[in-house]
Amino acid sequence: MNRRIIQIVRRFGPVGGMEEYAWQLTCALAKTGHPVEVLCEVDDSNGDLDVPVTAFGASARRHRWRKHLHFSSKVEQWVARQRANACFLHSHEMVTRTDLCTFHSTPHGIGEESAWWKRFDPTWHANQWLEHRVLHTARRVVPVSAMLHQQLSDRHPCLIDALTTPIPPGIEPTTPVQRTAEPVIGFMGWEWERKGLPLVLEIHRSLPQTKLLIAGPSIEHLNGLLRETDRVEVLGRVDRDAFFSRIRLLIHPARLEAYGMVIPEALARGIPVLTSSTTGAASEIPRDHGRALPKDAPLEEWKTATERLLKNDLAPPLFHRGWDEVADDTVAIYQSIS
């Protein structure tokens, strides 16, 4: 790959799911000697990576869709100043100019079919337009999961020639943890409502022998969700190894999630996972090392699956995929487009 590879992401650094993907991919590309650069609004890398970074500065726009438009305009201006065909553009954002777009979120409107009132909100239509714009201007679109690939195929049939096979995230090398013998279940997620914490609490309350650890939100953010009788410990932001070393099972019944990094992170440490079938990373769970249930499955079914997985003794690790593999798969697409 002779052209400069430009990674486009509004915040550059390991600060979130999509941002972590762009950060780790950039690290892996740089490590193998590819000429990679970054376009962003905010540089959160702290100089930890020796690649050129152009930061435009954070947008003062209030609405999210306006922030996307502002960033897209800055990218357009930057690209216009470059020598023709000197750059290969790889975007993780809603921009108009890109050779490759890695798509990280479920398509706009999926799961909102019954929320008809949202159609009266101009912001809803603005976000739909932004998605349509990037999907129909990118030369190739890479989903991060097989579930997302199917959703994009169903929602945007005209992507048949542009949509590639999924390239899921990788996992940094980690040491498997020694699973606790105690029946401790764990939940991790800042967006706790969308990721299914209320259901996890129902499961926990139906199994008096269990203890629940909640990582991500603080107790103040849970807004009185907990009861005095709950056997729950709220950890807030916590080191992931410290969290996984204290649990025997991760439960992640997300309402709708394009991937769900916490699932392979648990599997890589030898922790089984119980999740919803509407989570993209559910396909990563090996047979007998976890289960994916429909989100609306009866509580008794979630309870039975929890009891069975708490009893399982598994041989870690249960997931192997490095970021070097993600970089190799991505470069193969770069070369096919070039």
mmCIF file with all atom_site columns, N, CA and C in Angstrom, residues 22 90 323:
data_model
loop_
_atom_site.group_PDB
_atom_site.id
_atom_site.type_symbol
_atom_site.label_atom_id
_atom_site.label_alt_id
_atom_site.label_comp_id
_atom_site.label_asym_id
_atom_site.label_entity_id
_atom_site.label_seq_id
_atom_site.pdbx_PDB_ins_code
_atom_site.Cartn_x
_atom_site.Cartn_y
_atom_site.Cartn_z
_atom_site.occupancy
_atom_site.B_iso_or_equiv
_atom_site.pdbx_formal_charge
_atom_site.auth_seq_id
_atom_site.auth_comp_id
_atom_site.auth_asym_id
_atom_site.auth_atom_id
_atom_site.pdbx_PDB_model_num
ATOM 1 N N  . ALA A 1 22  ? -10.690 2.192  16.124 1.00 0.00 ? 22  ALA A N  1
ATOM 2 C CA . ALA A 1 22  ? -9.849  3.033  15.267 1.00 0.00 ? 22  ALA A CA 1
ATOM 3 C C  . ALA A 1 22  ? -8.440  3.166  15.838 1.00 0.00 ? 22  ALA A C  1
ATOM 4 N N  . HIS A 1 90  ? -9.999  6.065  5.168  1.00 0.00 ? 90  HIS A N  1
ATOM 5 C CA . HIS A 1 90  ? -10.714 5.023  5.926  1.00 0.00 ? 90  HIS A CA 1
ATOM 6 C C  . HIS A 1 90  ? -11.436 5.707  7.075  1.00 0.00 ? 90  HIS A C  1
ATOM 7 N N  . TRP A 1 323 ? -5.322  -7.782 17.186 1.00 0.00 ? 323 TRP A N  1
ATOM 8 C CA . TRP A 1 323 ? -5.513  -6.624 16.317 1.00 0.00 ? 323 TRP A CA 1
ATOM 9 C C  . TRP A 1 323 ? -4.662  -6.713 15.055 1.00 0.00 ? 323 TRP A C  1
#
